[in-house]
Short mmCIF file of C-alpha atoms and ligand atoms in Angstrom, two decimals:
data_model
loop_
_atom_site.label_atom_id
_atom_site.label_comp_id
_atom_site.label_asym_id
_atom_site.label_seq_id
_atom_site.Cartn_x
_atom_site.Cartn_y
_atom_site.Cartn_z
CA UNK A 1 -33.69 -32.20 2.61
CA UNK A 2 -32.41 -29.50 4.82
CA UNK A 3 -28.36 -28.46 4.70
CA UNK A 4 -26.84 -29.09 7.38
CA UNK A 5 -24.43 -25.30 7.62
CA UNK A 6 -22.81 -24.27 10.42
CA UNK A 7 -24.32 -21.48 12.57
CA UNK A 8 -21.08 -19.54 11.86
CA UNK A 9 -21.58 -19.56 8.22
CA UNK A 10 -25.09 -19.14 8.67
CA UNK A 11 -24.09 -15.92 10.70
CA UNK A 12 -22.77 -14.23 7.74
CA UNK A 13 -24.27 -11.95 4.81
CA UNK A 14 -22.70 -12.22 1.32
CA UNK A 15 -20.36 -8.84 0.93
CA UNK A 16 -22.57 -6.08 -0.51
CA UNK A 17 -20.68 -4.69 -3.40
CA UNK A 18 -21.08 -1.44 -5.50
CA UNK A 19 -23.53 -0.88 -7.83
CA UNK A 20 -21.57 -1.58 -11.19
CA UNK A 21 -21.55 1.51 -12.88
CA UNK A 22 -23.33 0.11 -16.33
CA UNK A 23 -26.71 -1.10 -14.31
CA UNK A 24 -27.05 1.98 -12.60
CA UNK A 25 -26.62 4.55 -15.52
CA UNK A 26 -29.41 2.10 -17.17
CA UNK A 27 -31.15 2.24 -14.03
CA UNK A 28 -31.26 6.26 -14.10
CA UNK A 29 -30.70 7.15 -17.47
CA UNK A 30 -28.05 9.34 -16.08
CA UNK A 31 -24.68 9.49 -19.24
CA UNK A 32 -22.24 10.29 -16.41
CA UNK A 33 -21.40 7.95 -13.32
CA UNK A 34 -19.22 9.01 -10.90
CA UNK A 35 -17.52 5.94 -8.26
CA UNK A 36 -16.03 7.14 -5.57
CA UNK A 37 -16.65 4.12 -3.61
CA UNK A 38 -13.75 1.64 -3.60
CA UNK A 39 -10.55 3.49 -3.12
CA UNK A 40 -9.16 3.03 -6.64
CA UNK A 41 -6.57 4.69 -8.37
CA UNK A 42 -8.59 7.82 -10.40
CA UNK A 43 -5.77 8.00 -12.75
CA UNK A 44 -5.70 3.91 -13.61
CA UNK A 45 -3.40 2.21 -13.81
CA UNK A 46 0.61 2.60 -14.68
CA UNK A 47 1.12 2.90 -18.61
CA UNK A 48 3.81 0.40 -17.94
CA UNK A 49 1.36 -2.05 -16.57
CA UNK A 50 -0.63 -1.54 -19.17
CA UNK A 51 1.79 -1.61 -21.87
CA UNK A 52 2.76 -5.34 -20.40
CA UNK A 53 -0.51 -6.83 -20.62
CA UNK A 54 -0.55 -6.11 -24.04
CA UNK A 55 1.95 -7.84 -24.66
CA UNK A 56 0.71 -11.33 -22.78
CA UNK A 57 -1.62 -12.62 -24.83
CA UNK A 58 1.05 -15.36 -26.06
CA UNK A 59 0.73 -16.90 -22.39
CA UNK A 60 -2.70 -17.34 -21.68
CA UNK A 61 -3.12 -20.53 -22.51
CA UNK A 62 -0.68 -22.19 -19.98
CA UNK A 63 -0.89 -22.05 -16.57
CA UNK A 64 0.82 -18.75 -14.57
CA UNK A 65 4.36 -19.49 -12.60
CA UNK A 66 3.16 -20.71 -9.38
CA UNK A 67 6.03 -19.75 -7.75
CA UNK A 68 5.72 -15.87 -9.18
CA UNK A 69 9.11 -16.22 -9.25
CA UNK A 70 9.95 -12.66 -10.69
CA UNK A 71 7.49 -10.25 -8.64
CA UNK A 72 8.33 -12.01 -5.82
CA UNK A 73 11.98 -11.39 -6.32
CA UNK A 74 11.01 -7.59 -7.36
CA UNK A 75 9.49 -6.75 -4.43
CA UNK A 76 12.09 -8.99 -2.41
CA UNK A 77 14.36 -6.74 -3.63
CA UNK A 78 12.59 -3.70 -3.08
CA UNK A 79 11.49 -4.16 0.77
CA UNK A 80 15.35 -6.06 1.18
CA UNK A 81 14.43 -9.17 2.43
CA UNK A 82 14.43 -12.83 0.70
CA UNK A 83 11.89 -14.06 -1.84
CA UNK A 84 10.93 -16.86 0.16
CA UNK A 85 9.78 -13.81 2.82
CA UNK A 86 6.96 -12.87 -0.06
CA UNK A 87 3.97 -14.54 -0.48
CA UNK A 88 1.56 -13.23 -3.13
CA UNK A 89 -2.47 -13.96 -3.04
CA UNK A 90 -5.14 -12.92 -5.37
CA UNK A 91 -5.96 -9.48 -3.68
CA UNK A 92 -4.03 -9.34 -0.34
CA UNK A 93 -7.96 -10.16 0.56
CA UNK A 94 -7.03 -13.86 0.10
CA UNK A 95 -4.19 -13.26 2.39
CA UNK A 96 -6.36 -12.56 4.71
CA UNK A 97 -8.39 -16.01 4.36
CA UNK A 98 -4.87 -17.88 4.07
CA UNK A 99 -3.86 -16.41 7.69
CA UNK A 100 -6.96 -17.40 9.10
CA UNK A 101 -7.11 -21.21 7.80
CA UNK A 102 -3.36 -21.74 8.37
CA UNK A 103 -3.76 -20.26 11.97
CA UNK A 104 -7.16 -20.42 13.61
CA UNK A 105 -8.80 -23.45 14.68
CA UNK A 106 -12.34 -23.60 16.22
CA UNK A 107 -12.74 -20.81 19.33
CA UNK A 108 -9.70 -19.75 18.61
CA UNK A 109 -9.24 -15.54 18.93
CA UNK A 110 -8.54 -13.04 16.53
CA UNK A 111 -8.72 -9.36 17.81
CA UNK A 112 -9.94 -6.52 15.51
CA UNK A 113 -11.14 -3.09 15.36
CA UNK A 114 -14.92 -2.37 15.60
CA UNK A 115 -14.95 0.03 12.12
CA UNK A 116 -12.55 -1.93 10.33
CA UNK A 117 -12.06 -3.87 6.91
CA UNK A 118 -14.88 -6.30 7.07
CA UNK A 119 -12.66 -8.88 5.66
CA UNK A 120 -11.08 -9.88 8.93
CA UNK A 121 -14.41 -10.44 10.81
CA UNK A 122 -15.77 -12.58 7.19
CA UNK A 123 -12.83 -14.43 7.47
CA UNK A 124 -12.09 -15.66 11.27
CA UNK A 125 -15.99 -16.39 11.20
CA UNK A 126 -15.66 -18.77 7.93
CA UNK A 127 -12.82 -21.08 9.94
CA UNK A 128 -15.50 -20.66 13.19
CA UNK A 129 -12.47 -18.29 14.79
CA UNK A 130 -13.72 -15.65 17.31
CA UNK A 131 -13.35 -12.18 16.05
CA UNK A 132 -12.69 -10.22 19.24
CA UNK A 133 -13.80 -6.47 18.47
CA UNK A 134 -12.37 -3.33 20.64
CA UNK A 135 -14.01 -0.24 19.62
CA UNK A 136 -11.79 2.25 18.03
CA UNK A 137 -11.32 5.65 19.93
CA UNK A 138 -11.23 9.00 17.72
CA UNK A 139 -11.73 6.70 15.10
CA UNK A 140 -8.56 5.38 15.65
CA UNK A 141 -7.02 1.95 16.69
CA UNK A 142 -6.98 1.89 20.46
CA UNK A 143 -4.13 -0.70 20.94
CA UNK A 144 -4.02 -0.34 24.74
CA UNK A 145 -7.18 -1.72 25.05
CA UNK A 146 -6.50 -4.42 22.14
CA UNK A 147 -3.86 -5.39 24.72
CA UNK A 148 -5.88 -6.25 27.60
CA UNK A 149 -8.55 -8.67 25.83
CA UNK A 150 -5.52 -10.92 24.71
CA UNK A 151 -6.05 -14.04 26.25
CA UNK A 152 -4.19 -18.26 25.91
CA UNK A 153 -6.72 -18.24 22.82
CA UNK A 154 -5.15 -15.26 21.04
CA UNK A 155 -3.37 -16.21 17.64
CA UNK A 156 -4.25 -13.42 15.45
CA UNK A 157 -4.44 -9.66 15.87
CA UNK A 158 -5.35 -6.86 12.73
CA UNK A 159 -4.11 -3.72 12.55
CA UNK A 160 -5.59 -2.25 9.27
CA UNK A 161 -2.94 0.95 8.96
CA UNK A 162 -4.25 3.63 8.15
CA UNK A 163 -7.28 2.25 9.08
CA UNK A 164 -10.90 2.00 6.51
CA UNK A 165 -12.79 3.49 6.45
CA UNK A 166 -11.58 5.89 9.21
CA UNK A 167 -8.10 6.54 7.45
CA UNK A 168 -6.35 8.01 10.79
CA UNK A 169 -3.17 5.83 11.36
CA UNK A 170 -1.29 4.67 14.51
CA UNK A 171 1.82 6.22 15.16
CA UNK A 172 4.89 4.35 15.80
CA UNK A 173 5.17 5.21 19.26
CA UNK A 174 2.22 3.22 20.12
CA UNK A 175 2.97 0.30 17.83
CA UNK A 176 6.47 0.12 19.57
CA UNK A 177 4.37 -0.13 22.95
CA UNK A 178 2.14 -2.79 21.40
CA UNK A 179 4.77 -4.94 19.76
CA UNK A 180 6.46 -4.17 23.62
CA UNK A 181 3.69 -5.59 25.77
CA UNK A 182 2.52 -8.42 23.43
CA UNK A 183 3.09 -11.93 23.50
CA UNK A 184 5.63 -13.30 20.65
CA UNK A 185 3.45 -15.81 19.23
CA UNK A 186 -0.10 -13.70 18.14
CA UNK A 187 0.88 -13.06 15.21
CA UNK A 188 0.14 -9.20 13.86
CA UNK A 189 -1.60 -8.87 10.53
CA UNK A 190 -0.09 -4.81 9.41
CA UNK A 191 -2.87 -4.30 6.84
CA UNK A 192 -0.79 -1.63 5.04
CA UNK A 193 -3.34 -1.42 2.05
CA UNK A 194 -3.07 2.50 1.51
CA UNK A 195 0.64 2.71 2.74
CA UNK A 196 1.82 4.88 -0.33
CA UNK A 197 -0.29 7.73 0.39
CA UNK A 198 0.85 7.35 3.82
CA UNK A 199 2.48 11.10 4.71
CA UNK A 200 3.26 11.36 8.53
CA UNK A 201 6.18 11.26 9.62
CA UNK A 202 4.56 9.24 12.81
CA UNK A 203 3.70 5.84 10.50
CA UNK A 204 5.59 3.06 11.95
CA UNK A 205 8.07 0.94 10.06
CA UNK A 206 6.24 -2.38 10.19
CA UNK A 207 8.49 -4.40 8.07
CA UNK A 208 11.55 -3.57 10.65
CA UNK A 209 9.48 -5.83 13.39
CA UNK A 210 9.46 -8.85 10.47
CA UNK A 211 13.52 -8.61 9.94
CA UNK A 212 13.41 -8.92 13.44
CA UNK A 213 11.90 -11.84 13.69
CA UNK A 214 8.71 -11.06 15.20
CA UNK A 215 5.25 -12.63 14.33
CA UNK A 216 4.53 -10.11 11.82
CA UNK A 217 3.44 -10.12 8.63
CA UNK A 218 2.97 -6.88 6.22
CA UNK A 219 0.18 -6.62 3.94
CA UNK A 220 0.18 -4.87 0.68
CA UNK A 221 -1.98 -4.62 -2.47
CA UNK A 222 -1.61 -3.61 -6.04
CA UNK A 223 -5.25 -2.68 -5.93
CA UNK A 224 -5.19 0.98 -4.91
CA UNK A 225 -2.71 3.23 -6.02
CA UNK A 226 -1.30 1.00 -8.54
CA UNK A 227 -4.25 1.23 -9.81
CA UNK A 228 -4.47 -2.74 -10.53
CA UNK A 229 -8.11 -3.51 -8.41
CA UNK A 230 -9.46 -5.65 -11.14
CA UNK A 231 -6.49 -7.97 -11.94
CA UNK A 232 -6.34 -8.86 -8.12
CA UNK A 233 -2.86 -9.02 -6.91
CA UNK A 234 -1.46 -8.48 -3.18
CA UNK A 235 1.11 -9.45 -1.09
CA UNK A 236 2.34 -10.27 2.40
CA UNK A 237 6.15 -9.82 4.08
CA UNK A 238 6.72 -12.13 6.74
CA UNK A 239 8.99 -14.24 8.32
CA UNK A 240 10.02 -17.75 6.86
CA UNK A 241 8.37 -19.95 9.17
CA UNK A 242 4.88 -17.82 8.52
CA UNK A 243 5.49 -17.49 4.54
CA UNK A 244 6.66 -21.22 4.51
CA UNK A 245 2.93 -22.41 6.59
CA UNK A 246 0.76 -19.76 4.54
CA UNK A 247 2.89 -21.27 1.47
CA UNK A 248 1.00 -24.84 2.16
CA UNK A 249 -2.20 -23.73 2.38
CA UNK A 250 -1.93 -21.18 -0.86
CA UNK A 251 -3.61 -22.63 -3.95
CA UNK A 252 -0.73 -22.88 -6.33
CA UNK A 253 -1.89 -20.43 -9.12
CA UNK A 254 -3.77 -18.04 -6.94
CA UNK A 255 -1.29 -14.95 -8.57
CA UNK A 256 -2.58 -15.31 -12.57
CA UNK A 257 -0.20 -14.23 -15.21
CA UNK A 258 -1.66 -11.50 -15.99
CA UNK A 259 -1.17 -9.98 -12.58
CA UNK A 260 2.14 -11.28 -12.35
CA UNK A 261 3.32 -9.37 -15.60
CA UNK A 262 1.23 -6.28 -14.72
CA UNK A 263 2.01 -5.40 -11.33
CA UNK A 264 5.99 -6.04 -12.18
CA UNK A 265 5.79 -3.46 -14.20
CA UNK A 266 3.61 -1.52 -11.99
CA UNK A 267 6.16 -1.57 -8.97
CA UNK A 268 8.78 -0.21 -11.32
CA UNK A 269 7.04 2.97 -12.00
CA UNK A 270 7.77 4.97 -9.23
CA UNK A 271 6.38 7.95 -11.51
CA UNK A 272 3.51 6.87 -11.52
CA UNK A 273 2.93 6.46 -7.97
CA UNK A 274 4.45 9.51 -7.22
CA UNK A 275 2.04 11.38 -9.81
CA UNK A 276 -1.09 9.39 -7.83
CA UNK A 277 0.25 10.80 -4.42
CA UNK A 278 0.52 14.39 -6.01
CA UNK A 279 -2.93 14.22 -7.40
CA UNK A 280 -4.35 12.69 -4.45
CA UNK A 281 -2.94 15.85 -2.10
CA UNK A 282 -4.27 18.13 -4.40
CA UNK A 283 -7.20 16.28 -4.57
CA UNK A 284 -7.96 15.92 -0.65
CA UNK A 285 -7.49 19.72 0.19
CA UNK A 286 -10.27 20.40 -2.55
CA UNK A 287 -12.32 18.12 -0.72
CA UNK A 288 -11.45 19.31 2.46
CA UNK A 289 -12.54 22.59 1.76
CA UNK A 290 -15.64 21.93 -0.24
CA UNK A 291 -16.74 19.90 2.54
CA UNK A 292 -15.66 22.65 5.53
CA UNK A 293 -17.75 24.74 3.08
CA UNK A 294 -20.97 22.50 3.52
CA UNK A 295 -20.39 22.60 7.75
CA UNK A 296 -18.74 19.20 7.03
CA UNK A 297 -15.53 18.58 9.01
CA UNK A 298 -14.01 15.20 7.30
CA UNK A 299 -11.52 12.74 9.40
CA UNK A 300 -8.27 13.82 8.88
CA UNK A 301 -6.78 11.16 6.36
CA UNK A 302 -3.84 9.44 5.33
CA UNK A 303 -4.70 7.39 2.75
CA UNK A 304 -7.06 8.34 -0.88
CA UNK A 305 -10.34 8.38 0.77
CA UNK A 306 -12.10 10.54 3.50
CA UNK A 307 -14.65 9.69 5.99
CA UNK A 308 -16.93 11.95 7.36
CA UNK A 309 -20.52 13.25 9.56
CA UNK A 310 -23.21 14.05 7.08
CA UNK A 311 -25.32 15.41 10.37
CA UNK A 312 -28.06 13.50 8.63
CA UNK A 313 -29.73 9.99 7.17
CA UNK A 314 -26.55 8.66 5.84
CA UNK A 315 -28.01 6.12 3.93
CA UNK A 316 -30.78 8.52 2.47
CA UNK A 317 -27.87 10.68 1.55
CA UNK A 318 -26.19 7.86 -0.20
CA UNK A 319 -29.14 6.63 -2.12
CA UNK A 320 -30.48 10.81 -3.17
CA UNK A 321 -26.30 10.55 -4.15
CA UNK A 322 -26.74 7.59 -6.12
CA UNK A 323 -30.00 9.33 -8.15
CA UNK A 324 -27.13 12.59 -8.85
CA UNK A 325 -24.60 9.72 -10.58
CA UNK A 326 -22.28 9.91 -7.47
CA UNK A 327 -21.46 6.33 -5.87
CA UNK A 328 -19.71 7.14 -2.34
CA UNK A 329 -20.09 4.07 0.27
CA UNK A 330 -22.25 4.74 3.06
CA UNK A 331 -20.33 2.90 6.23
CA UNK A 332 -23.29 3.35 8.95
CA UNK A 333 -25.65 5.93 10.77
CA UNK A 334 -24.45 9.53 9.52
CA UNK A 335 -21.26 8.35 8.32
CA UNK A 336 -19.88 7.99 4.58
CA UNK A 337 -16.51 7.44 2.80
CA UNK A 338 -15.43 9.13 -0.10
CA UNK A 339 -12.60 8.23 -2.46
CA UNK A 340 -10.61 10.82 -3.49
CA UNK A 341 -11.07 11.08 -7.56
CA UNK A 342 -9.62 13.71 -10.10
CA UNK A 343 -10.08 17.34 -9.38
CA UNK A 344 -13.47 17.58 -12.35
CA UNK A 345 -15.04 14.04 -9.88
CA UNK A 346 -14.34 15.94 -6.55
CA UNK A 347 -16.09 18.66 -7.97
CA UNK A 348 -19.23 17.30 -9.13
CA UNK A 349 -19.09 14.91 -5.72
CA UNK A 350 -19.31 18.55 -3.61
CA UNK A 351 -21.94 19.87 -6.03
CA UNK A 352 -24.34 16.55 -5.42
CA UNK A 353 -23.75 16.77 -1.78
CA UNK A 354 -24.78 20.15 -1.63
CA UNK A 355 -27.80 19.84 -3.92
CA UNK A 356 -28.42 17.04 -1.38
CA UNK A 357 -28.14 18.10 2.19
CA UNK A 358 -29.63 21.28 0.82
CA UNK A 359 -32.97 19.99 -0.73
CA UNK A 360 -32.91 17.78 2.74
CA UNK A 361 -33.33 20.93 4.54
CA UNK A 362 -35.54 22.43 2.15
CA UNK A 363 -37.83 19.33 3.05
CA UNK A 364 -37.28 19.73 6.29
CA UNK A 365 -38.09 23.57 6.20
CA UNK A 366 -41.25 22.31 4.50
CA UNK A 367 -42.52 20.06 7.26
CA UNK A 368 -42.00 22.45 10.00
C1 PLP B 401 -8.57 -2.52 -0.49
C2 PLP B 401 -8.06 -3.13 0.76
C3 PLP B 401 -7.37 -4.34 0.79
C4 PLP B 401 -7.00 -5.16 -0.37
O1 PLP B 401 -7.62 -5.37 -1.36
P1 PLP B 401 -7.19 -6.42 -2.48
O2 PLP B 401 -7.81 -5.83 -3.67
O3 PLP B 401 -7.78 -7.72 -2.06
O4 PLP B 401 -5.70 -6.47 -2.52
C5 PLP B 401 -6.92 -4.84 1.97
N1 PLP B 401 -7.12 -4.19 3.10
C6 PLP B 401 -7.74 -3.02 3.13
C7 PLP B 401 -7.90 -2.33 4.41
C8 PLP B 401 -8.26 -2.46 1.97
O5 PLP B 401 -8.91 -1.31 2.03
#
């Protein structure tokens, strides 16, 4: 007999993820895989995460604390507001899903960006919310015009900053204007993902608008430059009210030990983040200039990736990519995102491309 699914889960497509690494080197035979493709940490992950894990293995068979009672207090401490403002979720992706089932029912709105983390749109969609898109302008939020489709059905409204897969911010200026204009009870999701690699002085202080009071709540994940993606660990600063509703919807061991230990040592080692921003600068300029050497003018960035114009096939140029051992993520039409990766990854990223886009003209050349 048929299922009987909603036309709202029926309008979705499972998330396409990256090729893992293992299948395609079988697939190609190539010994080298390079994946650029997911914003992860190039260096890994803190040796003081690393040396905690291996020290867990006496707790694996009972169930983690529920309450995450230390990392919450850790990063309590470190963002100076009250544990019971923290609420972790596995990935700040689950967040995400929490927000929309504790505040969306049926028709009700959530506004987004067009180019923005797919999550939001997934989400909304699976609790039959209405994702409300505004296109972004210069690749960039355009909050004016997120303003004037806020309607009575408005509960929800994401600001992924810096944005993927653009990774241009908004400034504070214009977030003061938003927060100005908007009414107090849609609540704003700050998707702060790449926040650490943040560097203008122009990024707005999100968290001030939840010590405030506002309906705010700050999003932040373990999974890029601590270098944790695989353990799944995020977390969200908000006020009590929004923590304490999120709190009864939260499946009670959503944060596993293993994340729990790991990423409380991560947030410790500020040397470690501070050696990930260093490499990543370093890292970005040589791709800025390999790329301004191919004709290739990328986004300017704030975060550990770079979007950019391949003037051609994008997709074609992701798959002849794949077949050089280079996984980038091809976003749509000419454009592509590429994580920034150690200074030997960048390189052999900029030598593919060229080999690439070149033999694409030589085809071309060949045709005409
Ligand atoms: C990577 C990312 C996240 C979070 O990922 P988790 O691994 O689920 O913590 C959230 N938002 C954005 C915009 C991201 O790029």
């Amino acid at each position: 007999m048929a299922l009987q699914v909603h036309p709202d889960i029926l309008s979705l497509s499972p998330y396409v993820p990256g090729k893992p690494i293992d299948e395609l080197q079988r697939e190609l035979g190539l010994t080298r895989i390079i994946k650029l493709a997911s914003n992860e940490n190039p260096l890994g992950p803190s040796p003081k995460a690393v040396e905690a894990l291996s020290r867990a293995q006496d707790m694996l068979h009972r169930y983690p604390d529920g309450g995450a009672y230390r990392l919450r207090q850790a990063i309590a401490d470190r963002w100076k507001v009250a544990r019971e403002q923290v609420i972790l979720g596995n990935g700040s992706d689950e967040i995400l899903g929490l927000l929309a089932k504790t505040f969306l029912t049926p028709g009700d709105e959530a506004i987004m960006a067009d180019h923005t983390f797919v999550i939001y749109k997934m989400e909304v969609t699976a609790v039959h919310g209405k994702p409300v898109v505004v296109p972004l302008v210069n690749w960039t939020h355009d909050l004016e015009s997120m303003l004037r489709v806020v309607t009575s059905r408005t509960r929800l409204l994401f600001l992924c900053n810096p944005n993927n897969p653009t990774g241009t911010i908004v400034s504070e200026e214009a977030v003061n204007r938003l927060m100005a204009k908007l009414p107090e009870d849609v609540i704003v999701v700050f998707d702060e993902a790449y926040f650490e690699y943040v560097r203008s002085p122009r990024f707005p202080d999100a968290m001030a608008y939840v010590k405030k009071g506002r309906n705010a709540i700050v999003l932040r994940t373990f999974s890029k430059i601590y270098g944790l993606a695989g353990l799944r660990v995020g977390y969200g600063i908000s006020t009590l009210e929004i923590i304490d509703l999120l709190n009864r919807v939260r499946p009670p061991f959503n944060a596993n030990s293993l994340a729990q230990r790991a990423a409380l040592a991560a947030l410790e080692d500020d040397e470690h983040v501070a050696k990930s921003r260093t490499v990543n600068v370093a890292g970005m300029e040589q791709l800025e200039r390999g790329l301004g050497a191919l004709g290739i003018t990328s986004v300017p960035s704030e975060t550990n990736f770079l979007y950019f114009d391949a003037n051609q096939n994008g997709r074609l140029v992701f798959e002849a990519l794949l077949r050089e051992g280079i996984i980038v993520r091809h976003i749509d039409g000419a454009m592509l995102r590429v994580t920034i990766g150690q200074p030997d990854e960048n390189a052999a990223f900029l030598q593919a491309l060229e080999k690439v886009l070149h033999g694409e003209r030589e085809a071309i050349a060949r045709k005409l």
